[in-house]
Every structure is written in C-alpha cells, then in structure tokens.
C-alpha cells in the first residue's frame, strides 16, 4: 500500500515498497511545513518545475540522502551543476519504469525558471503508477482540456492546485476534477500565503455535488493511504 504525506503547499512524500518519493520538496520558507528539510529522507525526488516554492530544498536533500532526482532535462542539468549526483532526466509525454513504479511527465501550463532566473525548461505534471494505483499530480497549471486524456486510464488520486492567482482556482479545479474522473481529488497549492487563501471545504462541496469524485482535504502532516 502506498501512503501519501502532505507537507503543505505542493510538497508531498509517497512511501511505497521501501522507497520514499518526495515531490516538490519545499520546506525551508514554507510557512505550512510541519518539519524541517533536515529531518527528511528520500530515495527519489520528483520536481514538477523550477520555481522556488517547488525546487525548494531539492539540492540539499538530494546531496544529503543520495536520492535520485526525476525531472525534465533542464532541471536535472541545473541540479547536477549544484552537486546532485543521481538523476534521471525525462521529457514531457515520456515515461520510465523505476524500481518503485512508472513515472510519466505530463504537460502543465505555467512557467519554470529557477530562483536565480535560469531557464528550467517547461513545467510538468506527473503521472505515477505504483502498486497498481495511478496518481496524477497536476503541479502548477492552468486548466486544460487534455486532462480528460490523463484520466483515461483511470485515476485513484489526483492532486490539484486550487490556490488561484498563480494556478487554477477552485472553479477551474472543479472542472479539472470532472475531466480527470479520479476516485479521490486532494487539493494543493493553497493557504500558504494570503494570496493563495481558499476555502477547501467549499471546493469539496462543489466537486462532490457535481461528480462521483470524493475530495480529501489534508492538513500539513496528514497522511492518506492510497487503497
Ligand atoms: Ni510555479
Ligand atoms: Mn507554485
């Protein structure tokens, strides 16, 4: 059984078969993070894009733990120059089988430059197939109708940004939920700063009134078992 842990904003850990996969490890400077980056271990790190609120502590954690960074070519290239030893560059639309399961990068409509301005390629979403379950993390993105394609193989969990301003807000995320048809949607990228404040309970009511999808609202530090 795979277990998700939410660290606030868009930071997640996925534990499966003895592997810990971090996604967008933003601890330092994340007002919602319940733990410090130094307390985090990982065997893999998946980075959706290069913005500081996602790139975060990637290099520190990767160097300390030896975790393998999985991301697009430009992000991997940049992080290797910062001393990250283990990495697997990928391209959008491409998938790869890792010891824990399959990872595919999907498109996202957003930007992707590093905090120092370096070009980070194009932003991604992530489709994971682990222990027979399928999880989609949309990353930072606008709504796009091809989400219906991403949902075609069936989704157990979809992580969707609802913060508005920089990404989809709750109205568009509710449309995304319709297109994706996941069993469970979990909102992310909200309430980190005042500009991202949203009512997750209202989002839950909106989605559950319109679809068969259930919405699970996680507080930072909460876990969710993907059954
Ligand atoms: Ni971003
Ligand atoms: Mn962001």
Tab-separated table of N, CA and C in Angstrom, residues 25-168:
chain	number	residue	atom	x	y	z
A	25	UNK	N	9.915	19.312	-2.990
A	25	UNK	CA	10.283	19.397	-1.560
A	25	UNK	C	10.623	20.813	-1.097
A	26	UNK	N	9.583	21.573	-0.796
A	26	UNK	CA	9.701	22.966	-0.349
A	26	UNK	C	9.414	23.004	1.148
A	27	UNK	N	10.486	22.978	1.944
A	27	UNK	CA	10.357	23.019	3.404
A	27	UNK	C	10.843	24.365	3.945
A	28	UNK	N	12.071	24.752	3.569
A	28	UNK	CA	12.655	25.996	4.071
A	28	UNK	C	11.900	27.186	3.479
A	29	UNK	N	11.248	27.975	4.325
A	29	UNK	CA	10.468	29.111	3.841
A	29	UNK	C	9.018	28.779	3.561
A	30	UNK	N	8.629	27.515	3.739
A	30	UNK	CA	7.238	27.105	3.559
A	30	UNK	C	6.527	27.269	4.901
A	31	UNK	N	5.658	28.265	5.040
A	31	UNK	CA	5.033	28.518	6.342
A	31	UNK	C	4.159	27.366	6.824
A	32	UNK	N	3.775	26.465	5.940
A	32	UNK	CA	2.910	25.347	6.329
A	32	UNK	C	3.697	24.083	6.684
A	33	UNK	N	4.978	24.040	6.365
A	33	UNK	CA	5.736	22.786	6.547
A	33	UNK	C	5.858	22.446	8.027
A	34	UNK	N	5.420	21.249	8.414
A	34	UNK	CA	5.458	20.877	9.832
A	34	UNK	C	6.819	20.346	10.280
A	35	UNK	N	7.729	20.137	9.344
A	35	UNK	CA	9.064	19.622	9.672
A	35	UNK	C	10.105	20.400	8.870
A	36	UNK	N	11.355	20.302	9.322
A	36	UNK	CA	12.456	20.943	8.600
A	36	UNK	C	12.998	20.007	7.525
A	37	UNK	N	13.582	20.595	6.498
A	37	UNK	CA	14.161	19.794	5.414
A	37	UNK	C	15.181	18.799	5.949
A	38	UNK	N	15.901	19.200	6.993
A	38	UNK	CA	16.971	18.344	7.527
A	38	UNK	C	16.427	17.049	8.125
A	39	UNK	N	15.113	17.002	8.412
A	39	UNK	CA	14.509	15.799	9.001
A	39	UNK	C	13.990	14.844	7.931
A	40	UNK	N	14.124	15.234	6.671
A	40	UNK	CA	13.501	14.488	5.579
A	40	UNK	C	14.489	13.523	4.938
A	41	UNK	N	14.039	12.293	4.713
A	41	UNK	CA	14.833	11.348	3.929
A	41	UNK	C	14.063	11.036	2.648
A	42	UNK	N	14.789	10.621	1.632
A	42	UNK	CA	14.140	10.303	0.365
A	42	UNK	C	15.019	9.378	-0.445
A	43	UNK	N	14.387	8.534	-1.263
A	43	UNK	CA	15.147	7.750	-2.224
A	43	UNK	C	15.001	8.323	-3.628
A	44	UNK	N	13.898	9.025	-3.865
A	44	UNK	CA	13.682	9.709	-5.148
A	44	UNK	C	13.059	11.074	-4.873
A	45	UNK	N	13.355	12.036	-5.730
A	45	UNK	CA	12.727	13.355	-5.658
A	45	UNK	C	12.185	13.686	-7.046
A	46	UNK	N	10.900	13.956	-7.121
A	46	UNK	CA	10.287	14.374	-8.381
A	46	UNK	C	10.014	15.869	-8.292
A	47	UNK	N	10.510	16.599	-9.276
A	47	UNK	CA	10.332	18.055	-9.286
A	47	UNK	C	9.501	18.432	-10.511
A	48	UNK	N	8.342	19.090	-10.271
A	48	UNK	CA	7.458	19.436	-11.389
A	48	UNK	C	7.976	20.627	-12.183
A	49	UNK	N	8.553	21.607	-11.475
A	49	UNK	CA	9.119	22.762	-12.169
A	49	UNK	C	10.069	23.489	-11.231
A	50	UNK	N	10.731	24.531	-11.766
A	50	UNK	CA	11.903	25.102	-11.095
A	50	UNK	C	11.585	26.250	-10.144
A	51	UNK	N	10.347	26.693	-10.074
A	51	UNK	CA	10.021	27.816	-9.186
A	51	UNK	C	10.421	27.491	-7.747
A	52	UNK	N	10.818	28.537	-7.017
A	52	UNK	CA	11.374	28.353	-5.684
A	52	UNK	C	10.462	27.632	-4.714
A	53	UNK	N	9.151	27.794	-4.876
A	53	UNK	CA	8.209	27.143	-3.960
A	53	UNK	C	7.981	25.667	-4.309
A	54	UNK	N	8.788	25.142	-5.241
A	54	UNK	CA	8.731	23.710	-5.602
A	54	UNK	C	10.150	23.125	-5.566
A	55	UNK	N	11.083	23.829	-6.205
A	55	UNK	CA	12.517	23.463	-6.191
A	55	UNK	C	13.006	23.417	-4.738
A	56	UNK	N	12.688	24.438	-3.956
A	56	UNK	CA	12.897	24.434	-2.507
A	56	UNK	C	14.217	23.840	-2.062
A	57	UNK	N	14.117	22.723	-1.331
A	57	UNK	CA	15.283	22.085	-0.720
A	57	UNK	C	15.792	20.893	-1.529
A	58	UNK	N	15.453	20.857	-2.795
A	58	UNK	CA	15.808	19.706	-3.632
A	58	UNK	C	17.299	19.372	-3.547
A	59	UNK	N	18.141	20.369	-3.738
A	59	UNK	CA	19.585	20.091	-3.825
A	59	UNK	C	20.120	19.608	-2.478
A	60	UNK	N	19.719	20.276	-1.400
A	60	UNK	CA	20.199	19.874	-0.064
A	60	UNK	C	19.780	18.434	0.246
A	61	UNK	N	18.534	18.107	0.007
A	61	UNK	CA	18.045	16.759	0.339
A	61	UNK	C	18.691	15.712	-0.569
A	62	UNK	N	18.808	16.028	-1.846
A	62	UNK	CA	19.412	15.066	-2.786
A	62	UNK	C	20.871	14.796	-2.442
A	63	UNK	N	21.600	15.844	-2.084
A	63	UNK	CA	23.019	15.660	-1.760
A	63	UNK	C	23.180	14.868	-0.459
A	64	UNK	N	22.355	15.158	0.523
A	64	UNK	CA	22.486	14.506	1.833
A	64	UNK	C	22.052	13.048	1.789
A	65	UNK	N	20.998	12.758	1.016
A	65	UNK	CA	20.424	11.403	1.029
A	65	UNK	C	20.888	10.548	-0.148
A	66	UNK	N	21.416	11.176	-1.198
A	66	UNK	CA	21.746	10.426	-2.407
A	66	UNK	C	20.525	10.098	-3.246
A	67	UNK	N	19.398	10.731	-2.942
A	67	UNK	CA	18.163	10.478	-3.695
A	67	UNK	C	18.357	10.779	-5.177
A	68	UNK	N	17.650	10.024	-5.996
A	68	UNK	CA	17.681	10.229	-7.444
A	68	UNK	C	16.645	11.276	-7.825
A	69	UNK	N	17.091	12.330	-8.481
A	69	UNK	CA	16.194	13.389	-8.939
A	69	UNK	C	15.562	12.992	-10.266
A	70	UNK	N	14.249	13.070	-10.327
A	70	UNK	CA	13.495	12.793	-11.557
A	70	UNK	C	12.826	14.092	-11.977
A	71	UNK	N	13.192	14.598	-13.147
A	71	UNK	CA	12.588	15.842	-13.619
A	71	UNK	C	12.934	16.018	-15.089
A	72	UNK	N	12.552	17.162	-15.631
A	72	UNK	CA	12.860	17.413	-17.038
A	72	UNK	C	14.357	17.677	-17.204
A	73	UNK	N	14.830	17.597	-18.417
A	73	UNK	CA	16.259	17.683	-18.717
A	73	UNK	C	16.885	18.948	-18.156
A	74	UNK	N	16.248	20.094	-18.337
A	74	UNK	CA	16.850	21.365	-17.924
A	74	UNK	C	17.007	21.442	-16.405
A	75	UNK	N	16.036	20.938	-15.679
A	75	UNK	CA	16.110	20.953	-14.208
A	75	UNK	C	17.189	20.000	-13.714
A	76	UNK	N	17.242	18.816	-14.302
A	76	UNK	CA	18.281	17.849	-13.914
A	76	UNK	C	19.662	18.431	-14.180
A	77	UNK	N	19.841	19.027	-15.336
A	77	UNK	CA	21.125	19.611	-15.727
A	77	UNK	C	21.564	20.678	-14.710
A	78	UNK	N	20.643	21.542	-14.327
A	78	UNK	CA	20.932	22.610	-13.364
A	78	UNK	C	21.307	22.022	-12.008
A	79	UNK	N	20.540	21.039	-11.553
A	79	UNK	CA	20.785	20.468	-10.217
A	79	UNK	C	22.088	19.668	-10.187
A	80	UNK	N	22.442	19.048	-11.293
A	80	UNK	CA	23.726	18.334	-11.346
A	80	UNK	C	24.882	19.325	-11.181
A	81	UNK	N	24.705	20.516	-11.733
A	81	UNK	CA	25.753	21.541	-11.575
A	81	UNK	C	25.852	22.006	-10.122
A	82	UNK	N	24.756	21.837	-9.344
A	82	UNK	CA	24.779	22.180	-7.909
A	82	UNK	C	25.278	21.013	-7.060
A	83	UNK	N	25.647	19.905	-7.707
A	83	UNK	CA	26.231	18.797	-6.962
A	83	UNK	C	25.328	17.601	-6.752
A	84	UNK	N	24.154	17.590	-7.363
A	84	UNK	CA	23.274	16.417	-7.258
A	84	UNK	C	23.863	15.289	-8.107
A	85	UNK	N	24.115	14.145	-7.467
A	85	UNK	CA	24.862	13.067	-8.134
A	85	UNK	C	23.972	12.144	-8.946
A	86	UNK	N	22.782	11.851	-8.430
A	86	UNK	CA	21.927	10.837	-9.064
A	86	UNK	C	20.691	11.497	-9.657
A	87	UNK	N	20.466	11.267	-10.932
A	87	UNK	CA	19.331	11.926	-11.567
A	87	UNK	C	18.913	11.180	-12.817
A	88	UNK	N	17.640	11.336	-13.135
A	88	UNK	CA	17.093	10.765	-14.367
A	88	UNK	C	16.337	11.866	-15.099
A	89	UNK	N	16.930	12.388	-16.184
A	89	UNK	CA	16.201	13.397	-16.954
A	89	UNK	C	15.118	12.745	-17.803
A	90	UNK	N	13.993	13.442	-17.933
A	90	UNK	CA	12.882	12.920	-18.733
A	90	UNK	C	12.300	14.058	-19.573
A	91	UNK	N	11.438	13.704	-20.503
A	91	UNK	CA	10.754	14.711	-21.310
A	91	UNK	C	9.250	14.524	-21.214
A	92	UNK	N	8.522	15.587	-21.471
A	92	UNK	CA	7.058	15.546	-21.381
A	92	UNK	C	6.476	14.511	-22.331
A	93	UNK	N	5.554	13.727	-21.798
A	93	UNK	CA	4.948	12.665	-22.599
A	93	UNK	C	5.707	11.362	-22.497
A	94	UNK	N	6.908	11.417	-21.915
A	94	UNK	CA	7.721	10.212	-21.758
A	94	UNK	C	7.543	9.614	-20.381
A	95	UNK	N	7.602	8.280	-20.335
A	95	UNK	CA	7.524	7.573	-19.059
A	95	UNK	C	8.746	6.700	-18.879
A	96	UNK	N	8.984	6.291	-17.645
A	96	UNK	CA	10.115	5.406	-17.346
A	96	UNK	C	9.751	4.548	-16.141
A	97	UNK	N	10.157	3.261	-16.203
A	97	UNK	CA	9.902	2.349	-15.087
A	97	UNK	C	11.055	2.431	-14.093
A	98	UNK	N	10.738	2.839	-12.883
A	98	UNK	CA	11.700	2.880	-11.785
A	98	UNK	C	11.437	1.673	-10.877
A	99	UNK	N	12.332	1.386	-9.912
A	99	UNK	CA	12.087	0.224	-9.030
A	99	UNK	C	10.741	0.297	-8.303
A	100	UNK	N	10.250	1.506	-8.022
A	100	UNK	CA	9.000	1.650	-7.268
A	100	UNK	C	7.770	1.706	-8.164
A	101	UNK	N	7.948	1.912	-9.473
A	101	UNK	CA	6.803	2.050	-10.371
A	101	UNK	C	7.135	2.977	-11.524
A	102	UNK	N	6.104	3.317	-12.293
A	102	UNK	CA	6.316	4.086	-13.514
A	102	UNK	C	6.012	5.568	-13.287
A	103	UNK	N	6.849	6.406	-13.865
A	103	UNK	CA	6.674	7.857	-13.803
A	103	UNK	C	6.553	8.374	-15.225
A	104	UNK	N	5.553	9.188	-15.468
A	104	UNK	CA	5.407	9.854	-16.764
A	104	UNK	C	5.249	11.346	-16.507
A	105	UNK	N	5.963	12.137	-17.263
A	105	UNK	CA	5.791	13.590	-17.172
A	105	UNK	C	4.692	14.017	-18.133
A	106	UNK	N	3.793	14.851	-17.646
A	106	UNK	CA	2.699	15.365	-18.469
A	106	UNK	C	2.865	16.878	-18.622
A	107	UNK	N	2.115	17.461	-19.527
A	107	UNK	CA	2.241	18.901	-19.723
A	107	UNK	C	1.565	19.654	-18.582
A	108	UNK	N	2.033	20.869	-18.366
A	108	UNK	CA	1.385	21.801	-17.443
A	108	UNK	C	1.523	23.181	-18.071
A	109	UNK	N	0.538	24.026	-17.855
A	109	UNK	CA	0.579	25.371	-18.421
A	109	UNK	C	0.949	26.354	-17.319
A	110	UNK	N	2.197	26.782	-17.330
A	110	UNK	CA	2.751	27.564	-16.230
A	110	UNK	C	4.117	28.066	-16.704
A	111	UNK	N	4.988	28.516	-15.781
A	111	UNK	CA	6.365	28.873	-16.105
A	111	UNK	C	7.308	27.931	-15.397
A	112	UNK	N	8.609	28.082	-15.641
A	112	UNK	CA	9.575	27.238	-14.924
A	112	UNK	C	10.968	27.834	-15.003
A	113	UNK	N	11.205	28.901	-14.243
A	113	UNK	CA	12.570	29.415	-14.123
A	113	UNK	C	13.019	29.224	-12.676
A	114	UNK	N	14.324	29.013	-12.482
A	114	UNK	CA	14.870	28.875	-11.135
A	114	UNK	C	14.863	30.231	-10.428
A	115	UNK	N	14.998	30.223	-9.094
A	115	UNK	CA	15.024	31.497	-8.364
A	115	UNK	C	16.105	32.454	-8.870
A	116	UNK	N	17.205	31.949	-9.434
A	116	UNK	CA	18.257	32.841	-9.963
A	116	UNK	C	17.997	33.258	-11.405
A	117	UNK	N	16.849	32.872	-11.947
A	117	UNK	CA	16.483	33.271	-13.294
A	117	UNK	C	16.835	32.269	-14.375
A	118	UNK	N	17.593	31.240	-14.027
A	118	UNK	CA	17.962	30.228	-15.031
A	118	UNK	C	16.717	29.539	-15.585
A	119	UNK	N	16.730	29.334	-16.883
A	119	UNK	CA	15.620	28.649	-17.573
A	119	UNK	C	15.509	27.204	-17.077
A	120	UNK	N	14.327	26.807	-16.692
A	120	UNK	CA	14.126	25.448	-16.168
A	120	UNK	C	13.324	24.559	-17.092
A	121	UNK	N	13.315	24.884	-18.394
A	121	UNK	CA	12.518	24.064	-19.313
A	121	UNK	C	11.039	24.336	-19.139
A	122	UNK	N	10.243	23.400	-19.545
A	122	UNK	CA	8.793	23.552	-19.416
A	122	UNK	C	8.292	22.866	-18.148
A	123	UNK	N	7.281	23.451	-17.511
A	123	UNK	CA	6.750	22.841	-16.278
A	123	UNK	C	6.021	21.542	-16.594
A	124	UNK	N	5.930	20.687	-15.601
A	124	UNK	CA	5.329	19.369	-15.803
A	124	UNK	C	4.265	19.071	-14.757
A	125	UNK	N	3.392	18.136	-15.123
A	125	UNK	CA	2.614	17.376	-14.164
A	125	UNK	C	3.249	15.993	-14.118
A	126	UNK	N	2.786	15.160	-13.219
A	126	UNK	CA	3.380	13.833	-13.051
A	126	UNK	C	2.287	12.791	-12.942
A	127	UNK	N	2.424	11.724	-13.712
A	127	UNK	CA	1.530	10.580	-13.599
A	127	UNK	C	2.335	9.411	-13.055
A	128	UNK	N	1.896	8.871	-11.922
A	128	UNK	CA	2.624	7.783	-11.259
A	128	UNK	C	1.771	6.522	-11.269
A	129	UNK	N	2.398	5.401	-11.571
A	129	UNK	CA	1.733	4.099	-11.446
A	129	UNK	C	2.520	3.291	-10.433
A	130	UNK	N	1.911	3.096	-9.268
A	130	UNK	CA	2.590	2.454	-8.152
A	130	UNK	C	1.671	1.425	-7.525
A	131	UNK	N	2.155	0.202	-7.393
A	131	UNK	CA	1.378	-0.863	-6.742
A	131	UNK	C	-0.013	-0.979	-7.361
A	132	UNK	N	-0.100	-0.828	-8.669
A	132	UNK	CA	-1.384	-0.958	-9.352
A	132	UNK	C	-2.305	0.244	-9.204
A	133	UNK	N	-1.825	1.299	-8.529
A	133	UNK	CA	-2.615	2.521	-8.363
A	133	UNK	C	-2.036	3.618	-9.253
A	134	UNK	N	-2.923	4.517	-9.665
A	134	UNK	CA	-2.495	5.620	-10.535
A	134	UNK	C	-2.758	6.954	-9.855
A	135	UNK	N	-1.714	7.733	-9.765
A	135	UNK	CA	-1.786	9.039	-9.105
A	135	UNK	C	-1.298	10.110	-10.070
A	136	UNK	N	-2.054	11.187	-10.171
A	136	UNK	CA	-1.678	12.320	-11.015
A	136	UNK	C	-1.478	13.546	-10.140
A	137	UNK	N	-0.309	14.140	-10.249
A	137	UNK	CA	-0.053	15.425	-9.587
A	137	UNK	C	0.023	16.476	-10.682
A	138	UNK	N	-0.964	17.362	-10.729
A	138	UNK	CA	-1.036	18.337	-11.820
A	138	UNK	C	0.072	19.374	-11.757
A	139	UNK	N	0.746	19.503	-10.596
A	139	UNK	CA	1.744	20.558	-10.449
A	139	UNK	C	1.067	21.920	-10.495
A	140	UNK	N	1.829	22.940	-10.839
A	140	UNK	CA	1.245	24.271	-11.034
A	140	UNK	C	0.752	24.346	-12.471
A	141	UNK	N	-0.511	24.566	-12.657
A	141	UNK	CA	-1.013	24.629	-14.030
A	141	UNK	C	-2.346	25.365	-14.096
A	142	UNK	N	-2.625	25.855	-15.285
A	142	UNK	CA	-3.969	26.272	-15.647
A	142	UNK	C	-4.780	25.024	-15.985
A	143	UNK	N	-6.068	25.203	-16.064
A	143	UNK	CA	-6.961	24.149	-16.558
A	143	UNK	C	-6.689	23.918	-18.044
A	144	UNK	N	-6.672	22.660	-18.470
A	144	UNK	CA	-6.577	22.369	-19.913
A	144	UNK	C	-7.405	21.118	-20.208
A	145	UNK	N	-8.012	21.103	-21.403
A	145	UNK	CA	-8.996	20.048	-21.687
A	145	UNK	C	-8.341	18.688	-21.868
A	146	UNK	N	-7.031	18.637	-22.155
A	146	UNK	CA	-6.355	17.344	-22.294
A	146	UNK	C	-6.253	16.587	-20.968
A	147	UNK	N	-6.691	17.217	-19.877
A	147	UNK	CA	-6.774	16.458	-18.620
A	147	UNK	C	-7.677	15.242	-18.789
A	148	UNK	N	-8.635	15.343	-19.721
A	148	UNK	CA	-9.506	14.182	-19.947
A	148	UNK	C	-8.698	12.997	-20.477
A	149	UNK	N	-7.627	13.251	-21.238
A	149	UNK	CA	-6.748	12.168	-21.708
A	149	UNK	C	-5.969	11.565	-20.546
A	150	UNK	N	-5.513	12.434	-19.648
A	150	UNK	CA	-4.737	11.948	-18.498
A	150	UNK	C	-5.604	11.031	-17.640
A	151	UNK	N	-6.896	11.303	-17.604
A	151	UNK	CA	-7.804	10.480	-16.806
A	151	UNK	C	-8.234	9.188	-17.472
A	152	UNK	N	-7.845	9.003	-18.723
A	152	UNK	CA	-8.400	7.883	-19.481
A	152	UNK	C	-8.076	6.508	-18.916
A	153	UNK	N	-6.882	6.321	-18.385
A	153	UNK	CA	-6.539	5.003	-17.828
A	153	UNK	C	-7.138	4.775	-16.453
A	154	UNK	N	-7.895	5.753	-15.952
A	154	UNK	CA	-8.423	5.673	-14.592
A	154	UNK	C	-7.415	6.234	-13.611
A	155	UNK	N	-7.893	7.005	-12.666
A	155	UNK	CA	-7.016	7.602	-11.653
A	155	UNK	C	-7.562	7.292	-10.265
A	156	UNK	N	-6.682	6.875	-9.386
A	156	UNK	CA	-7.083	6.679	-7.994
A	156	UNK	C	-7.036	7.994	-7.236
A	157	UNK	N	-6.008	8.787	-7.503
A	157	UNK	CA	-5.841	10.061	-6.793
A	157	UNK	C	-5.366	11.126	-7.772
A	158	UNK	N	-5.936	12.324	-7.688
A	158	UNK	CA	-5.425	13.479	-8.422
A	158	UNK	C	-5.151	14.605	-7.431
A	159	UNK	N	-3.932	15.128	-7.465
A	159	UNK	CA	-3.549	16.283	-6.656
A	159	UNK	C	-3.693	17.513	-7.535
A	160	UNK	N	-4.583	18.431	-7.132
A	160	UNK	CA	-4.898	19.586	-7.980
A	160	UNK	C	-4.688	20.892	-7.234
A	161	UNK	N	-3.998	21.856	-7.850
A	161	UNK	CA	-3.865	23.167	-7.220
A	161	UNK	C	-5.206	23.890	-7.224
A	162	UNK	N	-5.509	24.568	-6.113
A	162	UNK	CA	-6.765	25.346	-6.039
A	162	UNK	C	-6.523	26.786	-5.595
A	163	UNK	N	-5.254	27.183	-5.475
A	163	UNK	CA	-4.939	28.468	-4.850
A	163	UNK	C	-5.318	29.703	-5.627
A	164	UNK	N	-5.569	29.527	-6.952
A	164	UNK	CA	-5.872	30.672	-7.819
A	164	UNK	C	-4.641	31.589	-7.922
A	165	UNK	N	-4.750	32.660	-8.623
A	165	UNK	CA	-3.692	33.644	-8.859
A	165	UNK	C	-2.544	33.090	-9.719
A	166	UNK	N	-1.788	32.103	-9.225
A	166	UNK	CA	-0.674	31.529	-9.991
A	166	UNK	C	-1.073	30.258	-10.739
A	167	UNK	N	-2.170	29.627	-10.327
A	167	UNK	CA	-2.588	28.329	-10.881
A	167	UNK	C	-4.117	28.329	-10.999
A	168	UNK	N	-4.666	27.190	-11.312
A	168	UNK	CA	-6.117	27.039	-11.258
A	168	UNK	C	-6.644	27.491	-9.906
